[in-house]
Coordinates of C-alpha atoms and ligand atoms in Angstrom, one line a residue:
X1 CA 86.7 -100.6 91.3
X2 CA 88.4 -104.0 92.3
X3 CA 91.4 -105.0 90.3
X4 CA 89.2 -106.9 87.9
X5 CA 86.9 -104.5 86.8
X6 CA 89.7 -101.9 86.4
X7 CA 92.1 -103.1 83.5
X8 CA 89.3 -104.0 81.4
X9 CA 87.1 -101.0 81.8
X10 CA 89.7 -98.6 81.0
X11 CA 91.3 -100.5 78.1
X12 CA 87.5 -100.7 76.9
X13 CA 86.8 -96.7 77.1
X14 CA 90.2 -95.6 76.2
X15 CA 91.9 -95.4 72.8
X16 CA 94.9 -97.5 72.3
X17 CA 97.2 -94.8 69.7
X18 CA 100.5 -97.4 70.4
X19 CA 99.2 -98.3 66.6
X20 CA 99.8 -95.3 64.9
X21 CA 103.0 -94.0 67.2
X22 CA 104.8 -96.6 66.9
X23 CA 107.6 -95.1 69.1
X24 CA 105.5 -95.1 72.0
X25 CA 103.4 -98.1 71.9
X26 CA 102.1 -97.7 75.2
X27 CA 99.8 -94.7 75.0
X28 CA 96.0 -94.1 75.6
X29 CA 93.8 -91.1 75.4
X30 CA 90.5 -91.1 77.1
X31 CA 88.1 -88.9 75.4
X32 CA 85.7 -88.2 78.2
X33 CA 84.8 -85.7 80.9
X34 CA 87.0 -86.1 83.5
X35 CA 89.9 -87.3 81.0
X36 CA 92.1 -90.0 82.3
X37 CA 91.9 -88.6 85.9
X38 CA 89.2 -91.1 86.0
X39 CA 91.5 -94.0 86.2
X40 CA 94.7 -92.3 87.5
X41 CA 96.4 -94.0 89.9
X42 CA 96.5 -90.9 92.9
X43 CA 99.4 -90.6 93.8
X44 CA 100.3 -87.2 94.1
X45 CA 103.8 -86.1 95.2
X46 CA 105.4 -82.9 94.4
X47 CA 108.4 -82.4 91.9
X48 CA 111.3 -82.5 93.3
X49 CA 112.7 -78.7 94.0
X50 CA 116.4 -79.8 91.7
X51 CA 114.2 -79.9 89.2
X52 CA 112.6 -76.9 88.8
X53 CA 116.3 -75.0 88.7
X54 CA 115.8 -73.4 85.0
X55 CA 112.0 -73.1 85.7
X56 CA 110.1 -69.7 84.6
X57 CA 108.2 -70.0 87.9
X58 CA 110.3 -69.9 91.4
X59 CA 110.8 -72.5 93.9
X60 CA 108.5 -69.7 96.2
X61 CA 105.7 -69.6 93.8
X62 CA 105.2 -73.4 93.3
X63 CA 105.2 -74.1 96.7
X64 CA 102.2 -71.4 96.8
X65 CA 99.8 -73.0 94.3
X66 CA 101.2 -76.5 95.4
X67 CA 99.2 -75.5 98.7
X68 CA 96.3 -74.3 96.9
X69 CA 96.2 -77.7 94.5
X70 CA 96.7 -80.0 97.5
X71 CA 93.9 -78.5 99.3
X72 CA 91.6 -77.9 96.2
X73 CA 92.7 -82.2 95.8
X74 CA 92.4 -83.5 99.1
X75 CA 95.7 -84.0 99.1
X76 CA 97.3 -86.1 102.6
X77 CA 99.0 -88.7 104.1
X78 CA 95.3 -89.9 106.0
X79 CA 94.6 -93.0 103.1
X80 CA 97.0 -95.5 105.2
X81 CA 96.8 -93.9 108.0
X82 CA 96.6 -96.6 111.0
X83 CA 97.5 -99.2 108.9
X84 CA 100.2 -101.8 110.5
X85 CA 101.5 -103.0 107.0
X86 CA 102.2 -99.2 106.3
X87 CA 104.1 -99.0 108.9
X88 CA 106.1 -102.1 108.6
X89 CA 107.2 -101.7 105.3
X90 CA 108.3 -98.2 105.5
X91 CA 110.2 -99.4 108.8
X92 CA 112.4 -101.9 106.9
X93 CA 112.6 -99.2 104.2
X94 CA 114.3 -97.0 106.6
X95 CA 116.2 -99.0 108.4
X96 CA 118.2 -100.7 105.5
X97 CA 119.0 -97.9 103.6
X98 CA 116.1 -95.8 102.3
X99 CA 115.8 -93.0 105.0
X100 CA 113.7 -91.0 102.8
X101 CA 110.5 -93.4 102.3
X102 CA 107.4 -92.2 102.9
X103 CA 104.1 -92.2 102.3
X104 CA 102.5 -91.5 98.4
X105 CA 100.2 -88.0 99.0
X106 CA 97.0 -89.2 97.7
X107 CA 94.1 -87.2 96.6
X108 CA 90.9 -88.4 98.8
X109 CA 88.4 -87.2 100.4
X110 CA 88.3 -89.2 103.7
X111 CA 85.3 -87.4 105.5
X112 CA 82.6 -88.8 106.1
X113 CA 78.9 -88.2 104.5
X114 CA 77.0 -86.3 107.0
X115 CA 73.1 -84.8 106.8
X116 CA 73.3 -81.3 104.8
X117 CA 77.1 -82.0 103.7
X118 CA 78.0 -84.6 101.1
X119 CA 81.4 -86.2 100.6
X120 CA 80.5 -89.2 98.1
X121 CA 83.5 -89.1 95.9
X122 CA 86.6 -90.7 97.5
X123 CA 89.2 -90.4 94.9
X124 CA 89.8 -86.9 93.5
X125 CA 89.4 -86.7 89.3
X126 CA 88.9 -83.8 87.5
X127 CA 85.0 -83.9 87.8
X128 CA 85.4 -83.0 91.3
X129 CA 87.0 -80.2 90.4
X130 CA 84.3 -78.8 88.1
X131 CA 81.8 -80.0 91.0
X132 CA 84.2 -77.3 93.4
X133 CA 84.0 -74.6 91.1
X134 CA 80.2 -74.9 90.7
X135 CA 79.6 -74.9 94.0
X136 CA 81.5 -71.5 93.7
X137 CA 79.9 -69.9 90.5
X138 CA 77.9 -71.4 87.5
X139 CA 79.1 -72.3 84.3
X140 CA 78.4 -73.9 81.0
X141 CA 79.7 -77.1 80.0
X142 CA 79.3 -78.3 76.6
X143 CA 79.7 -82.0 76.5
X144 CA 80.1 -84.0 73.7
X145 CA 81.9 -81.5 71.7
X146 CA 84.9 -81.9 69.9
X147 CA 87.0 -79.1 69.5
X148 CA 88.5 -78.8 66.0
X149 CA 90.5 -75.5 65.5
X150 CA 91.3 -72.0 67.5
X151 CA 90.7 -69.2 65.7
X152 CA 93.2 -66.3 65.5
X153 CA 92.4 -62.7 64.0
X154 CA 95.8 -60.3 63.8
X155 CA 97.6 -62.1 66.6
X156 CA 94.4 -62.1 69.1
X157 CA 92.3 -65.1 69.9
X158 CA 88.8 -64.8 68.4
X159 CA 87.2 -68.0 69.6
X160 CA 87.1 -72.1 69.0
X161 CA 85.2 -73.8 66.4
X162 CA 84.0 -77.1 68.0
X163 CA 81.9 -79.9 66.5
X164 CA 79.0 -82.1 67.4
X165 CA 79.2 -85.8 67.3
X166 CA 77.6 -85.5 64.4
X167 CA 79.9 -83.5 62.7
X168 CA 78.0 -80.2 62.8
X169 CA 80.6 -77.3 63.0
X170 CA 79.8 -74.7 65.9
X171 CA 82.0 -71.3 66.4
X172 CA 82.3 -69.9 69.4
X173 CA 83.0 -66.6 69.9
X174 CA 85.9 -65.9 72.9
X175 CA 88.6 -63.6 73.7
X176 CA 90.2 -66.1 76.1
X177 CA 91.1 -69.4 75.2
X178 CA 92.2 -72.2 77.5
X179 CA 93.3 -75.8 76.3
X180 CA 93.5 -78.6 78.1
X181 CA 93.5 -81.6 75.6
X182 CA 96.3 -83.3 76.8
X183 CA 100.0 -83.7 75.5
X184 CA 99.1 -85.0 72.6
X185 CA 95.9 -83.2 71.6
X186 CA 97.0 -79.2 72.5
X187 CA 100.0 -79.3 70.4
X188 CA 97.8 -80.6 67.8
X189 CA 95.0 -77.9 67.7
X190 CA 97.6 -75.6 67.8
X191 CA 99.6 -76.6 64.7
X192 CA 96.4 -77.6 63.0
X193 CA 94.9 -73.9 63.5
X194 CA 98.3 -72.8 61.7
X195 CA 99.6 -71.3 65.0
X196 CA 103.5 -71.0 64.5
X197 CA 105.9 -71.8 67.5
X198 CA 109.1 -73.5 67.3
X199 CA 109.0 -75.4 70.4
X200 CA 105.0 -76.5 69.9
X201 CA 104.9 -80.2 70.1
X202 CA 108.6 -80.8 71.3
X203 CA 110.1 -81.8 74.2
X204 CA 107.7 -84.7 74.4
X205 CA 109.3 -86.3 77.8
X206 CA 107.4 -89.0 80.1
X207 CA 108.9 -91.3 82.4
X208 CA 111.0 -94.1 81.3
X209 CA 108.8 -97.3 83.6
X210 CA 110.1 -100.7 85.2
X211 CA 107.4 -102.7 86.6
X212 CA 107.8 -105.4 89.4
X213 CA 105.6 -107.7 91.5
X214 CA 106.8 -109.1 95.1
X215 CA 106.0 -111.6 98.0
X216 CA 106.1 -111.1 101.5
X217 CA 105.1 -113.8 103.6
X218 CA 101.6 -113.2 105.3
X219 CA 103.5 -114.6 108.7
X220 CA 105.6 -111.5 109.2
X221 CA 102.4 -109.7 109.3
X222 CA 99.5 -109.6 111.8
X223 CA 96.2 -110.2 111.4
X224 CA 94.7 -107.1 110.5
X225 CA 96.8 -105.5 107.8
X226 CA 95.4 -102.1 106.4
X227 CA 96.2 -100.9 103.1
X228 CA 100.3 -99.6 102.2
X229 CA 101.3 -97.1 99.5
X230 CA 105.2 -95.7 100.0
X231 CA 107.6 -93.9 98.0
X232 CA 111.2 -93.4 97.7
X233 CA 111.1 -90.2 95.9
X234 CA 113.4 -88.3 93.3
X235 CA 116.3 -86.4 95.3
X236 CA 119.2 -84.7 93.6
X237 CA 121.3 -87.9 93.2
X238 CA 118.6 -90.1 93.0
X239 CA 117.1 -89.3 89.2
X240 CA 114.6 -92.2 89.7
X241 CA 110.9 -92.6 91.9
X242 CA 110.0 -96.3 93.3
X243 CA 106.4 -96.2 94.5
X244 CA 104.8 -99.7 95.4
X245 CA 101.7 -100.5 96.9
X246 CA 99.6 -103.3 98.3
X247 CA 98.2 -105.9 98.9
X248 CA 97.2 -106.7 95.4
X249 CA 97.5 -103.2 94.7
X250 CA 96.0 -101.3 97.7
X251 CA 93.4 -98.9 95.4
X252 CA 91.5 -101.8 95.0
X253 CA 92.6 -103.8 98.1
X254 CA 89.4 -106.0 98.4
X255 CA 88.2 -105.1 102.0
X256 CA 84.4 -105.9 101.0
X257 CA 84.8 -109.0 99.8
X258 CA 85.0 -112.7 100.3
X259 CA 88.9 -113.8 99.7
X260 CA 90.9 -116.9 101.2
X261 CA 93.4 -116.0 103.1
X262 CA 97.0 -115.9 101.1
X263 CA 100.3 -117.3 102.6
X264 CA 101.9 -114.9 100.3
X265 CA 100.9 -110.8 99.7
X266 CA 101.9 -109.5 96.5
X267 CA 103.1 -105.9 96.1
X268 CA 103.3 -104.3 93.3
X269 CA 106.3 -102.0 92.5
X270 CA 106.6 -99.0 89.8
X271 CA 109.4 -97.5 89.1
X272 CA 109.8 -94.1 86.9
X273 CA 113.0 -93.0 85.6
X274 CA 113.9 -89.4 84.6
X275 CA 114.1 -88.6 81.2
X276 CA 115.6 -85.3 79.4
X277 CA 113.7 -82.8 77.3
X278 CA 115.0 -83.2 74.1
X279 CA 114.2 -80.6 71.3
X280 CA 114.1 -84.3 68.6
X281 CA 111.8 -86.0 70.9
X282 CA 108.1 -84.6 69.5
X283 CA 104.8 -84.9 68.4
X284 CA 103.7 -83.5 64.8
X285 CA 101.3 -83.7 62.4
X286 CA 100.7 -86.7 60.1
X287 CA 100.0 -85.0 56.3
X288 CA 98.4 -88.2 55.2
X289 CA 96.0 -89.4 58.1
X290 CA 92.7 -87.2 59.1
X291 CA 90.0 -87.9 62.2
X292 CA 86.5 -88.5 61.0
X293 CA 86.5 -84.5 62.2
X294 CA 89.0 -83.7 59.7
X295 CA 91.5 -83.4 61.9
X296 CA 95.5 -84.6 60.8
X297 CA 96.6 -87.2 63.3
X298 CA 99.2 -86.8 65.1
X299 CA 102.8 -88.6 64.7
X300 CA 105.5 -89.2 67.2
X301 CA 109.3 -89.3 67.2
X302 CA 110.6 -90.5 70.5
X303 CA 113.6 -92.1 71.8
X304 CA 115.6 -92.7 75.1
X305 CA 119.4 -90.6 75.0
X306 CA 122.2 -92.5 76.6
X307 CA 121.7 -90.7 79.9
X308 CA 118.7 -92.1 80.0
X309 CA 119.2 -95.6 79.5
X310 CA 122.3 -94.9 82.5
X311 CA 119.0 -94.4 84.5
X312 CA 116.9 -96.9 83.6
X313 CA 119.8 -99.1 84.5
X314 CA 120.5 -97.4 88.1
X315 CA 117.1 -97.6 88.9
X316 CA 117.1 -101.5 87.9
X317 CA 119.6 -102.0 90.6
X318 CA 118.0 -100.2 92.9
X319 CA 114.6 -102.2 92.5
X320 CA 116.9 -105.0 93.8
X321 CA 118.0 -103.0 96.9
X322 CA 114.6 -102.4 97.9
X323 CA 113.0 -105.6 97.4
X324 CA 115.8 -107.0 99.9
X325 CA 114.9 -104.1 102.3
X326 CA 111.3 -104.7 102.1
X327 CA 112.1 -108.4 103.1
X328 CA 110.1 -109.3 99.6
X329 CA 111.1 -111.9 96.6
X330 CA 110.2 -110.9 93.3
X331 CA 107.7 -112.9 92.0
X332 CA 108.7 -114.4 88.9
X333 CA 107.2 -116.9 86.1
X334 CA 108.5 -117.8 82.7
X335 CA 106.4 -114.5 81.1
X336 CA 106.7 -112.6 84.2
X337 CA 110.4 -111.3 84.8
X338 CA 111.4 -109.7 87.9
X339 CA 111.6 -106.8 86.6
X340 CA 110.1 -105.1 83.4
X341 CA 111.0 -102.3 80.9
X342 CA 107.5 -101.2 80.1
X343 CA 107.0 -100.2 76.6
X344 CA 107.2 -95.4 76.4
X345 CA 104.0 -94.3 76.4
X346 CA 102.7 -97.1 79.2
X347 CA 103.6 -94.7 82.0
X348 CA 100.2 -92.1 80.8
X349 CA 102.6 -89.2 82.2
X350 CA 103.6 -87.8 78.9
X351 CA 104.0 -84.2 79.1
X352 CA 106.1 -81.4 78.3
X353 CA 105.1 -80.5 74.7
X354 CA 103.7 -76.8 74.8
X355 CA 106.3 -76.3 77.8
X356 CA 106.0 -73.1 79.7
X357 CA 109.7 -70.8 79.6
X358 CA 110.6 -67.3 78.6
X359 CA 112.4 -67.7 75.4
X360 CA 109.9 -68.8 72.1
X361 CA 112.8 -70.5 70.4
X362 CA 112.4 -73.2 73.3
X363 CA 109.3 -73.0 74.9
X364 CA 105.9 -72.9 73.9
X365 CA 104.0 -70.8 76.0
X366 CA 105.1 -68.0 78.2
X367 CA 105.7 -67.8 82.2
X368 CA 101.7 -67.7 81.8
X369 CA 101.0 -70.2 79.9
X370 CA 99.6 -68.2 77.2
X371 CA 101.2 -69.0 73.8
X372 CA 103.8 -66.7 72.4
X373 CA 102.3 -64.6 70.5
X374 CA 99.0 -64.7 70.7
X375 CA 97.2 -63.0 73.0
X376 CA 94.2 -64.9 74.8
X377 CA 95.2 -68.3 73.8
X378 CA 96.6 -70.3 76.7
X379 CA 97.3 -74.4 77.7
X380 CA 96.8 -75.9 80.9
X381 CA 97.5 -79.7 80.9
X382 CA 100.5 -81.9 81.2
X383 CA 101.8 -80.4 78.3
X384 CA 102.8 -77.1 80.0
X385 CA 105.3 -78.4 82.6
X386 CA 108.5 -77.3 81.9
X387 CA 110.0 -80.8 82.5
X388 CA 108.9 -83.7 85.0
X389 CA 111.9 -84.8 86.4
X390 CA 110.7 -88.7 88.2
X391 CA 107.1 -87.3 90.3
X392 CA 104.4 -88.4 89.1
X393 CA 103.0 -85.0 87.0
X394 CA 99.2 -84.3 87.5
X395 CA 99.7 -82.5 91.0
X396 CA 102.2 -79.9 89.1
X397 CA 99.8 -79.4 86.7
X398 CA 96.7 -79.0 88.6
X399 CA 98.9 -76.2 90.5
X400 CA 100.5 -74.8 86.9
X401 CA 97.0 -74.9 85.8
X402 CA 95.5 -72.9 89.0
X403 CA 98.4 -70.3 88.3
X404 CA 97.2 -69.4 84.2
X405 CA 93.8 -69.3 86.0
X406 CA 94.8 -66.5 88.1
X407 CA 96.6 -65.0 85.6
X408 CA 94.1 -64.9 83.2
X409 CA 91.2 -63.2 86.1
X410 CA 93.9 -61.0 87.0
X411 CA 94.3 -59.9 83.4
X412 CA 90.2 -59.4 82.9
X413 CA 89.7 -57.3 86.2
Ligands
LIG501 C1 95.8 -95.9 84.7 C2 96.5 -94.5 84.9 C3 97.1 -94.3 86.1 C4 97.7 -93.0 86.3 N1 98.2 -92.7 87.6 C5 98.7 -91.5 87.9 C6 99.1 -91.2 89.2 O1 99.1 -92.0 90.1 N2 99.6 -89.9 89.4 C7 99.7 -89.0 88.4 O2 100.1 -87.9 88.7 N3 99.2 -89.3 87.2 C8 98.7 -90.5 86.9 N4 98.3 -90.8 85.6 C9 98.3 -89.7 84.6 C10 97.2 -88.7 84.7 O3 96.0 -89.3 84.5 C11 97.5 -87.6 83.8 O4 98.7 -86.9 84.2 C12 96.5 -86.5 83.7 O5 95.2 -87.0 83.5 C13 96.8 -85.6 82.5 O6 95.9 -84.6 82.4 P1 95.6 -83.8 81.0 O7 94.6 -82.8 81.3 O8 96.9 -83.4 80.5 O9 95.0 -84.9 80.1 P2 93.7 -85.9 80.2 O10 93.5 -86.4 81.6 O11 93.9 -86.9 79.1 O12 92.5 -84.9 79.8 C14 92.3 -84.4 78.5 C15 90.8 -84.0 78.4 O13 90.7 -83.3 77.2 C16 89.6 -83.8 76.5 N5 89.9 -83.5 75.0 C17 91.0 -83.9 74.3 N6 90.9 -83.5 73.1 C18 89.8 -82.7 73.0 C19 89.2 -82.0 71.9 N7 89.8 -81.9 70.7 N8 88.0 -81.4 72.2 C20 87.4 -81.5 73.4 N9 87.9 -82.1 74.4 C21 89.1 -82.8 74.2 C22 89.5 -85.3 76.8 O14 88.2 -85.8 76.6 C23 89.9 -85.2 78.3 O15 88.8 -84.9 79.1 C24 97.6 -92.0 85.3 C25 97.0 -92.2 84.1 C26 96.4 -93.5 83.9 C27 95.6 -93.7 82.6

């Protein structure tokens, strides 16, 4: 997708729920196979190792399923590879004062189609994972089913009632349960279903998100320019993550088609703050509001603590640092500021809200991610991370996820 096909497709298929949460304005679901992996950006770094200190799974461990998520992923360096405005920009970077740039892991698939071997899908979504898995054993997939409630006999999962698009109610039978309906929608089923947990639905973090755009004068650059995608990542005294990439954001960087040349390349520039886990900041249900499948709707509480807003200042200044290094102006209008505060919710990283820990008072599910208490009934999405610290989340959680998996055929052998 080119950059003009993308913002409308996705604000077409997705639901805006900035409505009803008012506290965080910017969020979307995407109810679709594949969820919102289909549009996700790919950048795929790992969380920093400061912040898994307090972590029910060691330093040792992640680095073990990291390896088994970048490979299942695609993850590498190779998407930029070659590229002379790559390697300009991370120069300056590292010259004037950010040693640690690099390039943003990103999930593709960069070999060729050959006869008897196919590698069609570039970018890495969820899809091609259930493609992986198929190729490795058959499954069912029931599409176009909505589940509604888990059910629980005595303390042990007895299966999920799901429901048709037309509303026709369907129970299936299972002694092992695994949601993955995002932050917002596992919390949801599980304190719809009547499942008791203090920590289920709190903890609601994401990433507190400035957004700039930038110049750089074509002249500094030659001719052929390549695609660029860097990051300064999250260290121990840097709570914040500046990613920016080019030209004209480089997923979409128009190779295949006709465009005059620019004096001027924009780049665009994200930055994502840390932000704590706080017990206050959660989602819950609304008693009033039902889905047309009966469902209550969920309602958020959510605000930014002091030390937050300390970061979201630090990380301003630092924006202003690395435009300099880059050589770049910001590229401002009077509705475009240099730099902006995006609304919560705009970052799609929310996470955190059945968090994975030892003690039920503060986490949701166990070391496992199988929820205290109930045996068989596990969640593997964003909402299992134990915190997200400034990386970008969906490559922890692909690994966390990979981890309950083994876990659970582990537990059936
Ligand atoms: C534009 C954009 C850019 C992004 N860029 C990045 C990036 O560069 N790097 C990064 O790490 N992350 C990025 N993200 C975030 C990333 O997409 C999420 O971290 C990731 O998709 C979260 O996975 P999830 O499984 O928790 O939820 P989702 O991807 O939302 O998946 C949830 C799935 O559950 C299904 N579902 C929900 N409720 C039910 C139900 N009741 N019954 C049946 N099915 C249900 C949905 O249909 C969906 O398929 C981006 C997101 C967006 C939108």
């Amino acid at each position: 997708m080119n950059n003009a096909r993308f913002g409308p497709y996705f604000r077409g298929v997705s639901k805006w729920i900035g409505k009803s949460l008012p506290e965080f304005p910017g969020a979307r679901e995407l109810f679709a196979l594949g969820g919102r992996t289909l549009f996700w950006g790919m950048s795929a770094p790992r969380m920093d190792v400061s912040e898994m200190t307090g972590w029910p799974v060691t330093e040792k461990e992640m680095d073990f399923y990291y390896k088994i998520a970048e490979q299942v992923m695609d993850v590498s360096n190779g998407y930029t590879k070659g590229s002379s405005f790559q390697e300009n920009i991370l120069n300056r970077l590292r010259y004037n004062g950010f040693p640690e740039a690099a390039d943003v892991p990103t999930p593709a698939d960069l070999v060729p189609t050959n006869y008897g071997q196919i590698h069609s899908d570039v970018f890495w979504s969820s899809i091609s994972a259930l493609a992986y898995g198929l190729n490795r054993k058959s499954f069912d997939l029931a599409v176009n089913a909505r589940a509604v409630e888990v059910l629980v006999e005595k303390g042990k999962t007895a299966g999920i009632k799901v429901m048709s698009l037309d509303k026709k109610p369907y129970f299936l039978k299972a002694k092992t349960v695994v949601l993955s309906g995002n932050t917002f929608e596992t919390p949801r089923l599980l304190l719809h279903s009547g499942i008791q947990g203090r920590a289920i639905g709190h903890y609601l973090t994401n990433h507190s998100f400035l957004l700039s755009t930038v110049k750089v004068s074509r002249k500094q650059f030659p001719e052929v320019l390549g695609p660029m995608s860097v990051m300064i990542p999250q260290t121990q005294s840097r709570p914040y993550q500046i990613q920016m990439g080019g030209p004209e954001g480089y997923l979409w960087y128009q190779r295949y088609e006709q465009e005059p040349l620019q004096d001027e390349l924009s780049i665009g520039i994200s930055a994502f703050g840390k932000v704590e886990s706080r017990f206050e900041n959660q989602v819950y249900l609304d008693p009033y509001k039902r889905d047309e499948y009966g469902v209550p709707e969920i309602q958020v509480q959510f605000s930014y603590s002091e030390k937050d807003k300390a970061i979201i200042n630090q990380m301003a200044s630092a924006l202003t640092q690395v435009v300099s290094a880059m050589g770049a102006s910001f590229h401002t209008t009077d509705s475009h500021p240099p730099i902006c505060l995006m609304p919560p919710g705009s970052d799609y990283h929310e996470s955190v809200t059945c968090r994975m820990g030892d003690d039920p008072s503060t986490s949701a599910t166990n070391r496992y991610g199988q929820i205290h208490g109930v045996s068989g009934l596990y969640a593997a999405d964003n909402s299992i991370l134990p915190s997200i610290g400034a990386a970008n989340p969906t490559l922890t959680t692909v690994a966390l996820s990979v981890r309950v998996a083994d876990y659970i055929s582990n537990q059936l052998k």
